[in-house]
Coordinates of C-alpha atoms and ligand atoms in Angstrom, one line a residue:
M1 CA -15.7 14.6 18.2
P2 CA -14.7 16.2 15.3
L3 CA -13.1 13.5 11.9
G4 CA -9.6 13.2 12.6
G5 CA -10.1 15.8 15.9
R6 CA -8.0 13.6 17.8
K7 CA -5.9 15.3 20.1
G8 CA -2.7 14.4 21.4
T9 CA -2.7 11.3 18.9
G10 CA -2.9 12.4 15.7
K11 CA 0.2 13.5 14.6
Q12 CA -1.1 15.4 11.3
K13 CA 1.9 18.2 10.4
A14 CA 0.6 20.6 8.2
A15 CA 2.2 19.8 5.0
S16 CA 4.7 23.5 5.3
I17 CA 5.5 24.4 1.5
R18 CA 9.1 25.8 1.9
T19 CA 10.1 22.5 3.6
L20 CA 8.7 20.5 0.7
N21 CA 9.9 21.9 -2.3
R22 CA 13.3 21.7 -0.4
F23 CA 12.8 18.4 0.1
I24 CA 11.9 17.7 -3.8
R25 CA 14.3 19.2 -5.0
Q26 CA 16.5 17.8 -2.5
L27 CA 15.4 14.7 -4.2
T28 CA 15.3 15.4 -7.1
D29 CA 19.2 16.0 -7.4
G30 CA 19.5 12.5 -6.5
L31 CA 17.9 11.7 -10.1
M32 CA 21.0 13.2 -11.6
I33 CA 22.7 10.1 -11.6
S34 CA 19.8 7.7 -12.0
G35 CA 20.6 8.2 -16.0
C36 CA 22.5 5.2 -14.9
D37 CA 20.9 2.3 -15.0
G38 CA 21.1 1.2 -11.5
I39 CA 22.5 -1.9 -12.4
T40 CA 26.0 -1.4 -12.1
C41 CA 26.4 1.4 -10.4
P42 CA 25.6 2.3 -6.6
I43 CA 22.6 5.2 -6.8
E44 CA 24.4 7.8 -3.8
K45 CA 21.4 10.0 -3.1
E46 CA 18.5 9.4 -1.1
H47 CA 15.5 7.8 -2.4
I48 CA 12.3 5.8 -0.9
A49 CA 11.9 2.2 -1.5
Y50 CA 7.7 2.3 -1.5
F51 CA 7.1 -2.0 -1.2
S52 CA 3.9 -3.7 -2.5
M53 CA 2.2 -6.9 -2.6
E54 CA 0.6 -5.9 -5.4
V55 CA 0.8 -3.0 -7.8
G56 CA -1.7 -2.3 -10.3
I57 CA 0.0 0.3 -13.1
S58 CA -2.2 -0.4 -16.5
H59 CA -4.6 -3.6 -17.3
T60 CA -2.4 -4.9 -20.0
I61 CA 0.3 -5.1 -16.4
P62 CA -1.8 -7.6 -14.9
T63 CA -0.4 -8.2 -11.2
Y64 CA -2.8 -6.7 -8.9
A65 CA -6.5 -7.2 -7.4
G66 CA -7.8 -4.6 -6.6
G67 CA -7.8 -1.6 -4.9
L68 CA -5.1 -2.0 -3.0
G69 CA -2.6 -2.7 -6.1
I70 CA -4.5 0.2 -7.5
L71 CA -3.4 3.1 -4.7
A72 CA 0.0 1.5 -5.0
G73 CA 0.2 2.3 -8.6
D74 CA -2.1 5.1 -8.1
V75 CA 0.7 6.9 -6.1
L76 CA 3.7 5.3 -7.2
K77 CA 2.3 7.5 -10.7
S78 CA 2.2 10.6 -8.3
F79 CA 5.4 9.8 -7.5
A80 CA 6.3 9.7 -10.8
D81 CA 4.4 13.2 -11.5
M82 CA 6.2 15.0 -8.9
K83 CA 10.0 13.7 -9.8
I84 CA 9.9 12.5 -6.3
P85 CA 12.9 9.5 -6.2
V86 CA 10.5 6.7 -5.2
V87 CA 11.2 3.3 -6.1
G88 CA 8.8 0.4 -6.2
I89 CA 8.9 -3.6 -5.3
T90 CA 5.9 -6.2 -5.4
L91 CA 6.0 -9.5 -7.0
L92 CA 5.9 -11.0 -11.1
N93 CA 2.6 -12.3 -10.3
E94 CA 3.5 -13.9 -13.6
K95 CA -0.1 -15.6 -13.6
G96 CA -1.9 -12.8 -12.6
Y97 CA -4.6 -12.8 -10.1
F98 CA -7.2 -14.8 -12.1
Y99 CA -9.3 -14.3 -15.3
Q100 CA -13.4 -14.4 -14.4
T101 CA -15.2 -15.6 -16.5
L102 CA -19.1 -16.7 -15.1
D103 CA -21.3 -19.9 -16.4
A104 CA -24.6 -20.0 -17.1
D105 CA -25.1 -19.8 -13.2
G106 CA -23.3 -17.5 -12.4
N107 CA -20.5 -19.9 -11.2
Q108 CA -16.6 -17.6 -11.6
K109 CA -14.4 -19.9 -13.6
E110 CA -11.0 -18.7 -12.9
E111 CA -8.0 -19.1 -15.2
P112 CA -5.1 -17.8 -15.3
V113 CA -3.9 -14.3 -16.8
Q114 CA -1.9 -15.0 -20.3
W115 CA 0.5 -12.0 -20.6
N116 CA 3.9 -11.7 -21.1
P117 CA 6.4 -9.8 -18.9
H118 CA 8.6 -9.2 -21.9
D119 CA 5.9 -6.7 -23.5
H120 CA 6.1 -4.4 -20.2
M121 CA 9.4 -5.1 -18.4
V122 CA 13.1 -5.9 -19.0
L123 CA 14.7 -8.5 -17.0
L124 CA 17.6 -7.3 -15.0
P125 CA 20.6 -9.9 -14.6
N126 CA 21.6 -9.1 -10.9
S127 CA 20.1 -12.8 -8.5
V128 CA 19.6 -12.5 -4.9
T129 CA 18.8 -15.5 -2.3
V130 CA 16.8 -15.8 -0.1
T131 CA 16.2 -18.4 2.3
I132 CA 12.8 -20.3 3.0
E133 CA 12.9 -23.7 5.3
G134 CA 16.1 -24.0 4.7
R135 CA 15.7 -24.2 1.3
P136 CA 18.2 -20.9 -1.0
V137 CA 15.3 -19.8 -3.2
K138 CA 16.8 -17.6 -6.4
V139 CA 15.1 -14.3 -7.0
R140 CA 16.0 -12.0 -10.0
A141 CA 13.6 -8.6 -11.1
W142 CA 12.0 -7.3 -13.8
K143 CA 12.1 -3.7 -14.3
H144 CA 9.3 -1.5 -15.4
M145 CA 9.3 2.1 -16.3
V146 CA 6.2 4.6 -15.0
R147 CA 6.6 7.6 -17.2
G148 CA 5.4 10.6 -14.8
L149 CA 3.4 13.8 -16.4
S150 CA 7.1 15.9 -17.2
G151 CA 8.6 12.4 -18.6
N152 CA 10.4 11.7 -15.4
E153 CA 10.9 8.1 -15.0
L154 CA 10.3 5.6 -11.8
P155 CA 11.2 1.9 -11.8
V156 CA 9.3 -0.9 -10.7
F157 CA 10.6 -4.3 -9.9
F158 CA 8.3 -6.9 -9.7
L159 CA 10.4 -10.0 -8.4
D160 CA 10.4 -13.1 -9.5
T161 CA 11.5 -16.9 -8.7
N162 CA 11.0 -18.5 -11.4
V163 CA 14.3 -19.4 -11.8
P164 CA 16.7 -21.8 -13.1
G165 CA 17.9 -23.9 -10.6
N166 CA 14.9 -23.5 -8.3
S167 CA 13.0 -26.5 -7.0
D168 CA 9.4 -26.3 -9.2
F169 CA 7.3 -25.4 -6.2
D170 CA 9.5 -22.4 -5.5
K171 CA 9.5 -20.9 -9.2
T172 CA 5.6 -20.9 -8.7
L173 CA 6.3 -18.3 -5.5
T174 CA 5.2 -15.7 -7.9
S175 CA 2.6 -17.2 -10.1
Y176 CA -0.7 -16.1 -8.4
L177 CA -1.1 -13.2 -6.4
Y178 CA -2.9 -14.4 -3.3
G179 CA -2.4 -18.2 -4.4
D180 CA -3.4 -21.2 -2.3
G181 CA -2.4 -21.6 1.4
R182 CA -0.9 -20.2 4.0
P183 CA 3.1 -21.5 3.3
Y184 CA 2.3 -20.5 -0.1
R185 CA 1.7 -16.9 1.1
L186 CA 4.5 -16.5 4.1
S187 CA 6.9 -17.3 1.1
Q188 CA 5.6 -15.1 -1.0
E189 CA 6.4 -12.0 1.8
I190 CA 9.7 -13.5 2.1
V191 CA 10.2 -13.0 -1.7
L192 CA 8.9 -9.4 -1.0
G193 CA 10.0 -8.0 2.1
V194 CA 13.7 -10.1 2.6
G195 CA 14.3 -10.4 -1.4
G196 CA 13.0 -6.7 -1.8
V197 CA 15.6 -5.2 0.2
R198 CA 18.5 -8.0 -1.0
M199 CA 17.4 -6.7 -4.6
L200 CA 17.6 -2.9 -4.1
E201 CA 20.8 -3.0 -2.6
S202 CA 21.9 -5.8 -5.5
L203 CA 20.6 -2.8 -7.8
G204 CA 23.2 -0.1 -6.4
Y205 CA 20.4 1.2 -4.2
H206 CA 22.8 2.0 -0.9
N207 CA 21.0 4.9 0.4
I208 CA 17.7 4.5 0.8
R209 CA 15.7 7.2 3.2
K210 CA 12.7 5.1 4.1
Y211 CA 10.9 2.2 3.3
H212 CA 7.4 2.3 3.3
M213 CA 5.2 -1.3 4.2
N214 CA 1.7 -0.6 1.8
E215 CA 0.7 -3.3 4.1
G216 CA 2.3 -6.4 6.6
H217 CA 3.0 -7.8 3.2
A218 CA 6.0 -6.0 3.3
A219 CA 7.0 -6.5 7.2
L220 CA 9.5 -8.9 6.8
L221 CA 11.6 -6.1 4.8
A222 CA 12.0 -4.5 8.9
V223 CA 13.5 -7.9 10.0
E224 CA 16.1 -8.1 7.1
L225 CA 17.3 -3.8 8.0
L226 CA 17.3 -4.9 11.6
R227 CA 19.9 -8.0 11.1
K228 CA 21.8 -5.8 9.6
T229 CA 22.2 -3.5 12.3
Y230 CA 23.6 -6.6 14.4
R231 CA 26.7 -6.5 16.5
D232 CA 27.8 -9.1 19.2
A233 CA 26.8 -6.4 22.4
G234 CA 25.9 -9.3 25.2
S235 CA 21.9 -9.1 24.9
E236 CA 19.7 -9.5 22.0
E237 CA 18.0 -6.0 23.0
K238 CA 21.7 -4.2 22.4
N239 CA 22.8 -6.8 19.4
Y240 CA 19.7 -4.7 17.3
D241 CA 19.3 -1.1 16.6
L242 CA 15.3 -1.0 16.4
D243 CA 15.7 2.3 17.0
A244 CA 17.6 2.6 13.7
V245 CA 15.5 0.8 11.4
K246 CA 11.8 2.2 13.0
E247 CA 13.2 5.6 11.3
K248 CA 13.7 4.2 8.6
C249 CA 10.2 2.7 8.5
V250 CA 6.8 3.4 7.2
F251 CA 3.6 1.4 7.6
T252 CA 0.5 2.3 6.2
S253 CA -2.2 -0.4 7.4
H254 CA -5.0 -1.1 5.0
T255 CA -8.1 -2.8 7.4
P256 CA -10.4 -2.4 9.5
I257 CA -11.1 -5.3 10.5
A258 CA -9.0 -7.8 13.0
A259 CA -9.4 -10.6 11.0
G260 CA -8.8 -9.3 8.0
H261 CA -4.8 -8.8 8.9
D262 CA -2.8 -10.8 7.7
K263 CA -1.3 -13.9 10.5
F264 CA 0.7 -17.2 10.3
D265 CA 0.3 -20.1 12.7
L266 CA 3.3 -19.4 14.4
D267 CA 4.9 -23.2 13.6
L268 CA 4.4 -22.4 10.6
F269 CA 6.5 -18.8 10.7
L270 CA 9.2 -20.8 12.7
R271 CA 9.3 -23.9 10.2
L272 CA 9.6 -21.6 7.2
T273 CA 11.7 -18.3 8.6
G274 CA 13.8 -20.3 11.1
D275 CA 15.2 -17.9 13.7
Y276 CA 15.7 -15.0 11.1
V277 CA 13.2 -12.9 13.3
P278 CA 14.9 -12.2 16.2
K279 CA 12.5 -13.1 19.1
M280 CA 12.2 -10.2 20.9
I281 CA 11.0 -8.4 18.0
L282 CA 9.0 -11.9 17.3
S283 CA 7.5 -12.1 20.6
K284 CA 5.8 -8.9 19.9
A285 CA 4.1 -9.7 17.1
T286 CA 3.2 -13.0 18.2
H287 CA -0.5 -13.3 20.0
D288 CA -2.3 -16.7 20.7
N289 CA 0.4 -18.6 18.9
Q290 CA -0.3 -16.6 15.8
V291 CA 2.3 -14.0 14.1
N292 CA 0.3 -11.1 12.8
M293 CA 2.4 -9.3 10.2
T294 CA 0.7 -5.9 10.6
L295 CA 1.4 -5.9 14.2
L296 CA 4.7 -7.0 13.2
G297 CA 5.1 -3.8 10.7
L298 CA 3.7 -1.7 14.1
V299 CA 6.9 -2.6 16.1
V300 CA 9.7 -1.5 13.2
S301 CA 7.9 1.9 11.9
K302 CA 8.2 4.9 13.5
H303 CA 5.4 6.6 11.1
I304 CA 2.3 4.3 11.1
N305 CA -0.5 5.3 9.4
G306 CA -4.2 4.2 8.6
V307 CA -6.1 5.5 5.3
A308 CA -9.5 7.9 6.0
K309 CA -10.1 9.9 8.9
S310 CA -12.5 7.1 10.0
H311 CA -9.9 4.3 9.3
G312 CA -7.1 6.0 11.4
E313 CA -9.9 5.7 14.5
V314 CA -10.9 2.4 13.6
T315 CA -7.0 1.1 13.9
R316 CA -6.5 3.3 16.8
G317 CA -8.8 1.1 18.7
M318 CA -7.0 -1.7 17.9
F319 CA -4.1 -0.7 18.6
P320 CA -4.0 1.8 21.4
E321 CA -0.4 1.2 22.2
Y322 CA 0.6 2.8 19.0
S323 CA 0.7 6.8 17.8
I324 CA -1.2 6.4 14.1
D325 CA -1.9 9.1 11.7
T326 CA -4.2 9.0 8.8
I327 CA -3.5 10.1 5.6
T328 CA -6.5 9.8 3.5
N329 CA -6.4 7.5 -0.1
G330 CA -6.9 8.9 -4.0
V331 CA -6.8 8.4 -7.2
H332 CA -4.3 9.1 -9.8
L333 CA -6.8 11.7 -11.7
P334 CA -5.1 11.4 -15.4
S335 CA -5.5 7.9 -15.2
W336 CA -9.0 7.7 -14.4
V337 CA -10.6 10.7 -15.6
S338 CA -13.0 10.0 -19.6
P339 CA -11.7 11.0 -22.7
S340 CA -14.2 13.4 -22.6
F341 CA -13.4 14.9 -18.7
R342 CA -9.8 14.6 -19.7
D343 CA -10.9 17.4 -22.8
L344 CA -12.9 19.1 -20.9
F345 CA -10.5 19.5 -18.0
D346 CA -7.7 20.7 -20.9
A347 CA -9.3 23.4 -22.5
N348 CA -11.4 25.1 -19.1
L349 CA -8.3 24.3 -16.1
P350 CA -4.7 23.7 -18.4
G351 CA -2.6 22.3 -15.5
W352 CA -5.5 20.2 -13.7
E353 CA -3.3 17.2 -14.3
L354 CA 0.4 18.4 -12.3
D355 CA -1.9 20.7 -9.8
P356 CA -5.2 19.3 -9.6
F357 CA -6.8 22.0 -7.1
T358 CA -7.2 23.8 -10.0
L359 CA -10.3 21.5 -10.2
R360 CA -11.7 23.7 -7.6
N361 CA -12.3 26.0 -10.0
S362 CA -14.8 23.5 -12.0
L363 CA -17.3 25.7 -10.3
F364 CA -17.1 27.5 -13.5
I365 CA -17.1 25.8 -16.1
P366 CA -20.4 25.9 -17.9
K367 CA -22.8 23.4 -16.2
E368 CA -23.7 22.2 -20.0
K369 CA -20.4 21.3 -20.9
V370 CA -19.5 18.6 -18.6
W371 CA -23.5 17.4 -19.1
K372 CA -22.1 17.2 -22.6
A373 CA -19.2 15.5 -21.5
H374 CA -21.5 13.0 -19.4
E375 CA -23.5 11.7 -22.1
D376 CA -19.9 11.0 -23.4
S377 CA -18.7 9.2 -21.0
K378 CA -21.8 7.5 -20.8
A379 CA -22.2 6.8 -24.6
A380 CA -18.7 4.5 -23.8
L381 CA -20.4 2.3 -21.3
V382 CA -23.9 1.9 -22.7
N383 CA -21.7 0.8 -25.7
E384 CA -19.9 -1.5 -23.8
V385 CA -22.5 -2.8 -21.7
N386 CA -25.2 -3.8 -25.0
A387 CA -22.3 -5.1 -27.3
R388 CA -21.4 -7.9 -24.3
T389 CA -25.2 -8.4 -22.9
N390 CA -27.5 -7.6 -25.2
A391 CA -29.0 -5.9 -22.7
G392 CA -30.9 -3.0 -24.5
F393 CA -29.5 -0.6 -22.4
H394 CA -30.3 2.9 -23.3
P395 CA -28.2 6.2 -23.0
A396 CA -31.3 8.3 -21.4
R397 CA -32.2 5.9 -18.5
F398 CA -30.8 6.4 -15.4
T399 CA -27.8 4.4 -14.8
I400 CA -26.3 3.1 -11.6
G401 CA -23.2 1.2 -10.9
Y402 CA -22.1 -0.8 -8.3
A403 CA -18.2 -2.7 -9.0
R404 CA -15.2 -3.7 -6.2
R405 CA -14.5 -7.1 -5.0
F406 CA -17.3 -9.1 -3.8
T407 CA -17.1 -10.1 -0.6
E408 CA -19.9 -10.3 2.4
Y409 CA -18.9 -7.1 4.2
K410 CA -19.7 -5.4 0.9
R411 CA -23.1 -6.0 0.5
P412 CA -23.1 -6.5 -3.0
D413 CA -27.0 -7.2 -3.2
L414 CA -28.3 -5.0 -0.6
I415 CA -29.9 -2.9 -3.7
L416 CA -31.3 -6.5 -4.5
Y417 CA -33.2 -6.7 -1.1
D418 CA -36.5 -5.7 -2.0
I419 CA -36.2 -6.5 -6.1
A420 CA -40.3 -5.9 -6.0
R421 CA -39.8 -2.0 -4.6
L422 CA -36.8 -1.5 -6.9
E423 CA -39.2 -2.3 -9.3
A424 CA -42.1 0.0 -7.9
V425 CA -40.1 2.9 -7.6
A426 CA -38.8 2.4 -11.2
K427 CA -42.1 2.3 -12.3
H428 CA -42.7 5.9 -10.2
V429 CA -40.2 7.8 -10.9
G430 CA -38.8 6.7 -13.7
D431 CA -36.4 3.5 -15.6
I432 CA -33.8 2.9 -14.0
Q433 CA -30.9 0.3 -15.2
V434 CA -28.1 -1.2 -13.1
V435 CA -24.2 -2.2 -13.9
F436 CA -22.9 -4.8 -11.9
A437 CA -19.0 -6.4 -11.5
G438 CA -16.5 -7.7 -9.3
K439 CA -14.4 -10.9 -8.6
A440 CA -14.4 -12.9 -5.9
H441 CA -11.4 -13.9 -4.2
P442 CA -11.3 -18.1 -5.5
A443 CA -11.4 -19.4 -1.2
D444 CA -14.4 -17.0 -1.0
G445 CA -17.4 -19.0 -0.6
K446 CA -19.5 -16.5 0.5
G447 CA -18.3 -13.8 -2.0
K448 CA -18.9 -16.1 -5.1
E449 CA -22.4 -17.2 -3.9
L450 CA -23.4 -13.2 -3.5
I451 CA -22.1 -13.1 -7.6
R452 CA -24.1 -15.9 -8.2
K453 CA -27.1 -14.6 -6.4
V454 CA -26.6 -11.1 -8.4
F455 CA -25.9 -13.2 -11.6
S456 CA -29.1 -14.5 -11.3
D457 CA -31.4 -11.9 -10.4
C458 CA -29.8 -9.4 -13.3
K459 CA -31.2 -12.4 -15.8
A460 CA -34.6 -12.8 -13.8
V461 CA -35.1 -8.9 -13.8
N462 CA -34.2 -8.4 -17.7
S463 CA -36.8 -11.4 -18.5
A464 CA -39.6 -10.1 -17.2
N465 CA -40.8 -6.6 -19.2
T466 CA -40.2 -3.6 -16.4
P467 CA -38.6 -0.2 -16.2
L468 CA -35.6 -2.1 -14.2
K469 CA -32.7 -3.4 -16.0
M470 CA -28.8 -4.9 -14.9
V471 CA -26.6 -6.4 -16.5
F472 CA -23.4 -7.9 -14.3
L473 CA -20.0 -7.6 -16.6
E474 CA -17.2 -10.3 -16.3
G475 CA -13.5 -9.3 -16.0
Y476 CA -13.5 -6.3 -13.2
D477 CA -10.1 -4.9 -14.3
M478 CA -9.1 -1.5 -14.8
Q479 CA -9.7 -1.1 -18.0
L480 CA -13.8 -1.4 -17.3
A481 CA -13.5 0.0 -14.1
K482 CA -12.4 3.2 -15.9
L483 CA -15.7 3.4 -18.7
M484 CA -18.2 2.3 -15.3
V485 CA -16.7 5.2 -13.0
A486 CA -17.3 7.9 -15.9
G487 CA -20.4 6.3 -18.1
C488 CA -22.5 5.9 -15.0
D489 CA -24.8 8.4 -13.5
V490 CA -24.6 7.9 -9.8
W491 CA -22.0 5.1 -7.9
L492 CA -22.8 3.1 -5.6
N493 CA -21.1 1.0 -2.5
T494 CA -22.8 -0.1 0.6
P495 CA -19.9 -1.7 2.6
Q496 CA -21.6 -2.4 6.2
R497 CA -20.0 0.2 8.8
P498 CA -17.0 0.2 9.9
F499 CA -15.6 -2.1 7.5
E500 CA -14.6 0.0 4.7
A501 CA -11.1 1.3 5.1
S502 CA -11.3 4.2 2.6
G503 CA -12.7 2.7 -0.6
T504 CA -11.2 4.8 -3.9
S505 CA -13.8 4.0 -6.9
G506 CA -15.8 6.3 -5.7
M507 CA -13.3 9.2 -5.9
K508 CA -12.6 7.8 -9.4
A509 CA -16.2 8.1 -9.8
A510 CA -16.3 12.1 -8.8
A511 CA -13.1 12.9 -10.8
N512 CA -16.0 12.0 -14.1
G513 CA -18.4 14.5 -12.4
V514 CA -20.4 11.4 -10.9
P515 CA -22.1 11.4 -7.6
H516 CA -21.9 8.5 -5.0
F517 CA -24.2 7.1 -3.2
S518 CA -22.9 5.1 -0.4
T519 CA -22.9 4.1 3.2
L520 CA -21.0 6.8 6.0
D521 CA -17.6 4.9 6.0
G522 CA -13.8 5.1 4.3
W523 CA -13.4 7.9 2.6
W524 CA -17.2 9.2 2.1
L525 CA -17.3 10.5 5.4
E526 CA -15.0 13.4 4.2
G527 CA -16.5 13.6 1.1
H528 CA -20.4 13.5 1.3
V529 CA -22.5 16.4 1.5
E530 CA -25.7 15.6 0.7
N531 CA -27.8 16.5 -2.0
V532 CA -24.9 18.6 -3.0
T533 CA -21.5 15.1 -4.1
G534 CA -23.7 13.2 -3.6
W535 CA -26.4 11.0 -0.6
S536 CA -26.0 9.0 2.6
I537 CA -27.5 5.3 2.7
G538 CA -28.4 4.8 6.9
E539 CA -27.4 6.6 9.6
H540 CA -24.0 8.8 10.6
P541 CA -22.0 6.1 12.9
H542 CA -22.1 9.4 15.1
D543 CA -25.6 8.6 15.6
A544 CA -25.0 4.4 15.9
K545 CA -25.4 3.1 19.6
P546 CA -22.0 1.5 20.4
G547 CA -21.5 -2.1 19.6
Q548 CA -25.1 -2.3 17.6
D549 CA -24.6 -3.9 14.1
T550 CA -26.0 -1.7 11.4
D551 CA -29.7 -2.9 10.4
V552 CA -29.9 -4.4 6.6
G553 CA -33.7 -3.9 6.5
A554 CA -33.0 -0.4 7.4
D555 CA -30.4 1.1 4.8
A556 CA -31.9 -0.8 2.3
S557 CA -35.2 1.2 2.5
D558 CA -32.9 4.1 3.3
L559 CA -31.3 3.1 -0.4
Y560 CA -34.6 2.7 -1.8
S561 CA -36.8 6.1 -0.7
K562 CA -33.7 8.1 -1.7
L563 CA -33.7 7.0 -5.1
E564 CA -36.9 7.7 -4.9
N565 CA -37.4 10.4 -3.5
D566 CA -34.7 12.7 -3.7
I567 CA -31.8 11.2 -6.7
I568 CA -34.4 10.0 -9.5
P569 CA -36.7 12.9 -9.3
A570 CA -33.9 15.2 -9.8
F571 CA -32.1 12.7 -12.4
Y572 CA -35.3 13.2 -14.8
G573 CA -36.7 16.5 -13.7
N574 CA -33.9 18.5 -12.3
R575 CA -31.3 18.2 -15.0
Q576 CA -30.3 22.3 -13.5
K577 CA -30.0 20.9 -10.4
W578 CA -28.1 17.2 -11.3
M579 CA -25.6 19.5 -13.2
E580 CA -24.7 21.5 -10.2
I581 CA -24.2 18.0 -8.2
M582 CA -21.9 17.1 -10.8
R583 CA -19.9 19.7 -10.6
H584 CA -19.6 20.1 -6.9
C585 CA -18.0 16.5 -6.9
I586 CA -15.3 17.6 -9.4
A587 CA -14.4 21.1 -6.7
I588 CA -14.8 19.5 -3.4
N589 CA -14.2 15.7 -3.9
A590 CA -11.7 15.4 -7.3
S591 CA -9.4 18.4 -6.0
F592 CA -8.7 16.4 -2.8
F593 CA -9.0 12.8 -3.4
N594 CA -6.2 12.6 -5.4
T595 CA -2.2 11.1 -5.4
C596 CA -0.9 14.0 -6.0
R597 CA -2.4 15.4 -2.4
M598 CA -1.9 11.8 -0.8
A599 CA 1.7 11.5 -2.4
Q600 CA 2.6 15.1 -0.7
Q601 CA 1.4 14.2 2.9
Y602 CA 3.7 11.1 2.5
I603 CA 6.4 13.3 1.9
A604 CA 5.6 15.8 4.3
N605 CA 4.4 14.0 7.4
A606 CA 6.3 10.1 7.2
Y607 CA 9.2 11.0 4.4
L608 CA 10.8 13.8 6.1
E609 CA 10.2 12.8 10.0
Ligands
PLP701 C1 -10.5 1.4 -7.7 C2 -10.8 -0.1 -8.2 C3 -11.0 -1.4 -7.3 C4 -10.5 -0.1 -5.4 O1 -12.0 0.1 -5.4 P1 -13.1 -0.2 -4.0 O2 -14.1 1.1 -3.9 O3 -12.3 0.6 -3.3 O4 -13.7 -1.3 -3.6 C5 -11.4 -2.2 -7.2 N1 -10.8 -2.9 -8.3 C6 -10.1 -2.1 -9.7 C7 -10.6 -2.8 -11.1 C8 -10.6 -1.0 -9.9 O5 -9.9 0.2 -10.6

């Protein structure tokens, strides 16, 4: 079966450019009056409200943990670039996710992130109230303006419960992203979903065309909308207008793992929300005494989508009674290209920022110029590695990058499965340098153990004098990610199939001409052309026997033999071919896996519905 070619269920529509333009014009008219501050005057024109538990806009606003939040930030930036009237709603997370350091044994230490919201946003006078466990909790908002390429600005509202009058505990509800304990998480979701809808109203946004839930954390927003439709008509089904709410709601799922979906014990849920959620909705979202926030989102949304073709397939399998579309993720290219690639594109492909499809033409950029731009990006990374670790990295040596959340299914240690073999490959075909980075969730013991293992393997390898050098860099954030995705020669990803919903760091690498080397999962099933945009690891899912776990040893062995036979020999021995691959990463993948295309698909397929 061709990817995404499933008949009847996919609702993918071809984006009609004319409809799209009309819609954009109609929506941009709405901006005319948003010259008002959005505090006192009603905002008549239509807006899209984009809700996300985390939003990553810049490393200086540390309110994000990783992929989910950075995706939200990236797509909001593209909406700003395209002048689409969208507003973002998220939590302040005033102590961030956490600041990561490692001790001498590689144990992760977590500290609150020190930053000052006043440096990046303004506190608004508006205040709304939500009810948690029968208590009124006050919520206020900070406004940050995301500036688009042509100067247009898009507001993101960061909700904050650290307000005089709230109890000490309630003041902490917007302190830590993904903080400790289920009651805390559910309270945060009440603030985000219910508080978010009320705050938008208080700010004067009375004409919201669609409410977009980025993952189940925001699903309670739909319950708030549903309660507004209440009229006494005799029975619960008739009292509420679920169809009207569905018209307004768009839901994006990001998790292909059943256990990864946000769930709460029914007892806890009822304790905190009382009778807030009408029974007809609650019963549909509850299984085995667990309230599943993904199910809640599905029940109330007309448009539902997964974030890569294969993830759409997996999601349809998990929720067969729903019609589930796919909109593949992207990255905001202007935020992720290195300074040297920005200069290269500016000089050779003017207009690429607002129209990234232009990058198709990168096959016509002289190869040597692409290589020169890469050398500059790589020098910046090598300098950073050497300044931080004294590992003696050299810019001429083949360098592999691996950075993402450390957790079991992502298998960050796959390349270390047989270190002796990796050293033998380096001896045989050429020096290898590896840069690792990533955080483990504070409650993910296995993830922390993986950090310890990678950290100690790095130490052991470097103390032996071999042609293999490895480092682990602390404090993975958007700034370090930007250096790494551009400065490595190959970007590695080794998740266990089919658990990677999409993945986006490989797209950031492609934007900098860096080929991807990964198991065939998530976005890579759409971006992979062997020896052209990168290389695969392990078998293709279409060849795998159903239900059979991937064989770690076989994947590792494939990884080593590709390095030995294809990748490293091309890097050191066939620079012409290597530069050709770099150009294809940009032409084939960066031109497509970007948030400009993604935003257009959300507009055409979800917001216009
Ligand atoms: C892009 C990015 C991620 C997500 O990368 P994946 O490949 O999707 O895991 C996580 N953290 C940071 C800091 C990033 O920049």
